[in-house]
């Protein structure tokens, strides 16, 4: 059976002893590192602060995000008080850029909310992307959420109920690389999966699975991460390129310290537009456009099955 590429624990990590073990391992690795973005003492302080809130602990354990925490970041509506570091992650880190892209996704999806359409989210996580659309003026639209994590599917089901869309929504516990659907979907939306995979052949396989699942004429909307420039303190000539990410130098150092040195996030598999275009084309899809944000980063590719 395939396993999730993004995470391996449940949303809530209650086993304090395992967090302590993981933190001790990370601390040993940091102390032995030749080079860190921030001084060791500052890095260890960040490590300490990451243990103080649930999202931080999830990142330490998983080095990636599940559906629940992705939704938590994109919606940015924490239920209670947050620690200063969690506040920083939600409001100043590069995760905010991914949140902006989530809103662009929603605009693109809205064009596909039409009578009788079958819209799929793969992987769906808690499926905000499809469930937050307005279906009041359409009839016969079907929504399908696919994910390999049963906990996410449960949250997505509750989310569908909350939005009054349960009747129109179904869920499938499947590996995205091996979708059961054949020529079924008018739209597949895919955010936050391909960036966990580094092997170009595996990426093409994923896109083949999407291609198979789409009806002729159906569309794929898919995000990817383009390679960032080297940090401006290493290559000052790239400082302007960083301006596109709307992050100042101090925040960038903190970002690279947390997601790079400490967490070693596994989703940082970058792909150029031309790589993604050729993988999608190799999977049989025709790329219609690649849309970037106003700064020219955080793309979404739009591809069609002819
Ligand atoms: C970063 S979350 C993104 C969720 C959602 N697309 C969003 O934007 O909120 C990654 C999701 O991929 C799911 N996932 C990981 N590996 C998978 C696989 N092989 N097949 C299907 N889903 C998978 C995880 O369970 C998780 O829900």
GROMACS .gro file of C-alpha atoms in nm, residues 91-290:
model
  200
   91UNK     CA    1   0.180   3.630   0.896
   92UNK     CA    2   0.539   3.688   0.785
   93UNK     CA    3   0.683   3.366   0.648
   94UNK     CA    4   0.674   3.240   0.290
   95UNK     CA    5   0.367   3.034   0.384
   96UNK     CA    6   0.172   3.359   0.329
   97UNK     CA    7   0.270   3.345  -0.038
   98UNK     CA    8   0.118   2.998  -0.066
   99UNK     CA    9  -0.196   3.140   0.096
  100UNK     CA   10  -0.216   3.406  -0.176
  101UNK     CA   11  -0.191   3.130  -0.436
  102UNK     CA   12  -0.473   2.939  -0.269
  103UNK     CA   13  -0.696   3.243  -0.337
  104UNK     CA   14  -0.586   3.251  -0.703
  105UNK     CA   15  -0.672   2.882  -0.725
  106UNK     CA   16  -1.019   2.960  -0.599
  107UNK     CA   17  -1.072   3.220  -0.873
  108UNK     CA   18  -0.961   2.974  -1.142
  109UNK     CA   19  -1.182   2.698  -1.001
  110UNK     CA   20  -1.484   2.931  -1.003
  111UNK     CA   21  -1.475   2.932  -1.387
  112UNK     CA   22  -1.542   2.556  -1.374
  113UNK     CA   23  -1.843   2.569  -1.147
  114UNK     CA   24  -2.096   2.487  -1.418
  115UNK     CA   25  -2.412   2.275  -1.446
  116UNK     CA   26  -2.341   1.903  -1.434
  117UNK     CA   27  -1.962   1.936  -1.397
  118UNK     CA   28  -1.762   1.683  -1.195
  119UNK     CA   29  -1.483   1.859  -1.006
  120UNK     CA   30  -1.210   1.669  -0.823
  121UNK     CA   31  -0.951   1.778  -0.569
  122UNK     CA   32  -0.642   1.553  -0.556
  123UNK     CA   33  -0.508   1.549  -0.291
  124UNK     CA   34  -0.809   1.708  -0.125
  125UNK     CA   35  -0.680   1.751   0.232
  126UNK     CA   36  -0.985   1.911   0.399
  127UNK     CA   37  -1.097   2.022   0.050
  128UNK     CA   38  -1.142   2.396   0.111
  129UNK     CA   39  -1.054   2.456  -0.256
  130UNK     CA   40  -1.378   2.303  -0.390
  131UNK     CA   41  -1.599   2.339  -0.084
  132UNK     CA   42  -1.552   2.717  -0.057
  133UNK     CA   43  -1.697   2.775  -0.405
  134UNK     CA   44  -2.047   2.911  -0.459
  135UNK     CA   45  -2.275   2.643  -0.606
  136UNK     CA   46  -2.606   2.828  -0.556
  137UNK     CA   47  -2.659   2.900  -0.925
  138UNK     CA   48  -2.568   2.560  -1.068
  139UNK     CA   49  -2.732   2.220  -1.071
  140UNK     CA   50  -2.597   1.868  -1.092
  141UNK     CA   51  -2.240   1.959  -0.999
  142UNK     CA   52  -2.052   1.671  -0.834
  143UNK     CA   53  -1.747   1.711  -0.614
  144UNK     CA   54  -1.494   1.435  -0.553
  145UNK     CA   55  -1.219   1.448  -0.292
  146UNK     CA   56  -0.929   1.205  -0.315
  147UNK     CA   57  -0.664   1.163  -0.046
  148UNK     CA   58  -0.455   0.885   0.100
  149UNK     CA   59  -0.499   1.007   0.457
  150UNK     CA   60  -0.819   0.882   0.622
  151UNK     CA   61  -0.805   1.153   0.889
  152UNK     CA   62  -0.801   1.424   0.618
  153UNK     CA   63  -1.093   1.255   0.444
  154UNK     CA   64  -1.287   1.262   0.772
  155UNK     CA   65  -1.216   1.635   0.815
  156UNK     CA   66  -1.312   1.694   0.451
  157UNK     CA   67  -1.640   1.510   0.504
  158UNK     CA   68  -1.720   1.732   0.804
  159UNK     CA   69  -1.622   2.034   0.595
  160UNK     CA   70  -1.865   1.928   0.320
  161UNK     CA   71  -2.140   1.896   0.580
  162UNK     CA   72  -2.061   2.240   0.724
  163UNK     CA   73  -2.093   2.389   0.375
  164UNK     CA   74  -2.422   2.204   0.309
  165UNK     CA   75  -2.256   2.021   0.019
  166UNK     CA   76  -2.239   1.666   0.159
  167UNK     CA   77  -2.506   1.538  -0.079
  168UNK     CA   78  -2.306   1.647  -0.382
  169UNK     CA   79  -1.969   1.531  -0.254
  170UNK     CA   80  -1.800   1.193  -0.243
  171UNK     CA   81  -1.460   1.084  -0.118
  172UNK     CA   82  -1.210   0.826  -0.229
  173UNK     CA   83  -0.925   0.684  -0.027
  174UNK     CA   84  -0.672   0.646  -0.308
  175UNK     CA   85  -0.312   0.707  -0.399
  176UNK     CA   86  -0.294   1.005  -0.636
  177UNK     CA   87  -0.050   0.807  -0.851
  178UNK     CA   88  -0.307   0.536  -0.900
  179UNK     CA   89  -0.646   0.700  -0.934
  180UNK     CA   90  -0.936   0.466  -1.008
  181UNK     CA   91  -1.117   0.733  -1.214
  182UNK     CA   92  -1.110   0.704  -1.592
  183UNK     CA   93  -1.229   0.990  -1.813
  184UNK     CA   94  -1.454   1.103  -1.526
  185UNK     CA   95  -1.352   1.452  -1.413
  186UNK     CA   96  -1.407   1.787  -1.586
  187UNK     CA   97  -1.157   1.945  -1.351
  188UNK     CA   98  -0.874   1.816  -1.133
  189UNK     CA   99  -0.727   2.064  -0.884
  190UNK     CA  100  -0.395   1.965  -0.734
  191UNK     CA  101  -0.213   2.171  -0.476
  192UNK     CA  102   0.065   2.065  -0.245
  193UNK     CA  103   0.154   1.715  -0.366
  194UNK     CA  104   0.405   1.734  -0.654
  195UNK     CA  105   0.643   1.944  -0.443
  196UNK     CA  106   0.705   1.641  -0.218
  197UNK     CA  107   0.838   1.440  -0.513
  198UNK     CA  108   1.186   1.492  -0.655
  199UNK     CA  109   1.191   1.223  -0.926
  200UNK     CA  110   1.085   1.365  -1.266
  201UNK     CA  111   0.971   1.019  -1.384
  202UNK     CA  112   0.745   0.985  -1.079
  203UNK     CA  113   0.607   1.334  -1.145
  204UNK     CA  114   0.520   1.239  -1.502
  205UNK     CA  115   0.351   0.926  -1.364
  206UNK     CA  116   0.144   1.145  -1.131
  207UNK     CA  117   0.038   1.364  -1.422
  208UNK     CA  118  -0.049   1.050  -1.625
  209UNK     CA  119  -0.280   0.947  -1.344
  210UNK     CA  120  -0.449   1.292  -1.363
  211UNK     CA  121  -0.468   1.263  -1.743
  212UNK     CA  122  -0.641   0.924  -1.718
  213UNK     CA  123  -0.892   1.060  -1.467
  214UNK     CA  124  -0.989   1.361  -1.682
  215UNK     CA  125  -1.257   1.358  -1.948
  216UNK     CA  126  -1.150   1.473  -2.295
  217UNK     CA  127  -1.165   1.852  -2.271
  218UNK     CA  128  -1.114   1.835  -1.893
  219UNK     CA  129  -0.865   2.064  -1.718
  220UNK     CA  130  -0.592   2.028  -1.462
  221UNK     CA  131  -0.501   2.319  -1.232
  222UNK     CA  132  -0.174   2.244  -1.057
  223UNK     CA  133   0.070   2.443  -0.848
  224UNK     CA  134   0.446   2.396  -0.842
  225UNK     CA  135   0.750   2.558  -0.682
  226UNK     CA  136   1.007   2.725  -0.905
  227UNK     CA  137   1.371   2.730  -0.784
  228UNK     CA  138   1.433   3.035  -0.564
  229UNK     CA  139   1.743   3.247  -0.618
  230UNK     CA  140   2.036   3.205  -0.379
  231UNK     CA  141   2.000   3.408  -0.056
  232UNK     CA  142   2.084   3.777  -0.107
  233UNK     CA  143   2.358   3.767   0.159
  234UNK     CA  144   2.538   3.504  -0.052
  235UNK     CA  145   2.464   3.660  -0.391
  236UNK     CA  146   2.373   4.030  -0.361
  237UNK     CA  147   2.301   4.043  -0.734
  238UNK     CA  148   1.990   3.832  -0.660
  239UNK     CA  149   1.845   4.070  -0.400
  240UNK     CA  150   1.595   4.207  -0.654
  241UNK     CA  151   1.476   3.854  -0.736
  242UNK     CA  152   1.392   3.804  -0.368
  243UNK     CA  153   1.178   4.118  -0.370
  244UNK     CA  154   0.926   3.915  -0.573
  245UNK     CA  155   0.871   3.693  -0.270
  246UNK     CA  156   0.789   3.995  -0.057
  247UNK     CA  157   1.008   3.886   0.229
  248UNK     CA  158   1.276   4.100   0.397
  249UNK     CA  159   1.624   3.969   0.465
  250UNK     CA  160   1.573   3.902   0.839
  251UNK     CA  161   1.252   3.712   0.774
  252UNK     CA  162   1.419   3.516   0.496
  253UNK     CA  163   1.704   3.412   0.728
  254UNK     CA  164   1.450   3.294   0.983
  255UNK     CA  165   1.253   3.112   0.712
  256UNK     CA  166   1.560   2.929   0.581
  257UNK     CA  167   1.670   2.849   0.934
  258UNK     CA  168   1.333   2.698   1.028
  259UNK     CA  169   1.232   2.519   0.706
  260UNK     CA  170   1.588   2.440   0.596
  261UNK     CA  171   1.829   2.391   0.886
  262UNK     CA  172   1.581   2.284   1.156
  263UNK     CA  173   1.283   2.114   0.991
  264UNK     CA  174   1.454   2.010   0.664
  265UNK     CA  175   1.116   2.037   0.492
  266UNK     CA  176   1.062   1.766   0.234
  267UNK     CA  177   0.837   1.973   0.007
  268UNK     CA  178   1.115   2.189  -0.131
  269UNK     CA  179   1.142   2.006  -0.463
  270UNK     CA  180   1.169   2.285  -0.713
  271UNK     CA  181   1.081   2.258  -1.080
  272UNK     CA  182   1.120   2.513  -1.357
  273UNK     CA  183   0.825   2.606  -1.577
  274UNK     CA  184   0.988   2.422  -1.866
  275UNK     CA  185   1.034   2.104  -1.653
  276UNK     CA  186   0.668   2.111  -1.554
  277UNK     CA  187   0.557   2.182  -1.909
  278UNK     CA  188   0.753   1.887  -2.045
  279UNK     CA  189   0.631   1.651  -1.770
  280UNK     CA  190   0.268   1.750  -1.828
  281UNK     CA  191   0.309   1.714  -2.205
  282UNK     CA  192   0.479   1.375  -2.160
  283UNK     CA  193   0.172   1.270  -1.962
  284UNK     CA  194  -0.049   1.361  -2.259
  285UNK     CA  195  -0.173   1.700  -2.136
  286UNK     CA  196  -0.161   2.027  -2.331
  287UNK     CA  197  -0.043   2.323  -2.124
  288UNK     CA  198  -0.266   2.625  -2.187
  289UNK     CA  199  -0.109   2.874  -1.948
  290UNK     CA  200   0.111   2.915  -1.645
   0.00000   0.00000   0.00000
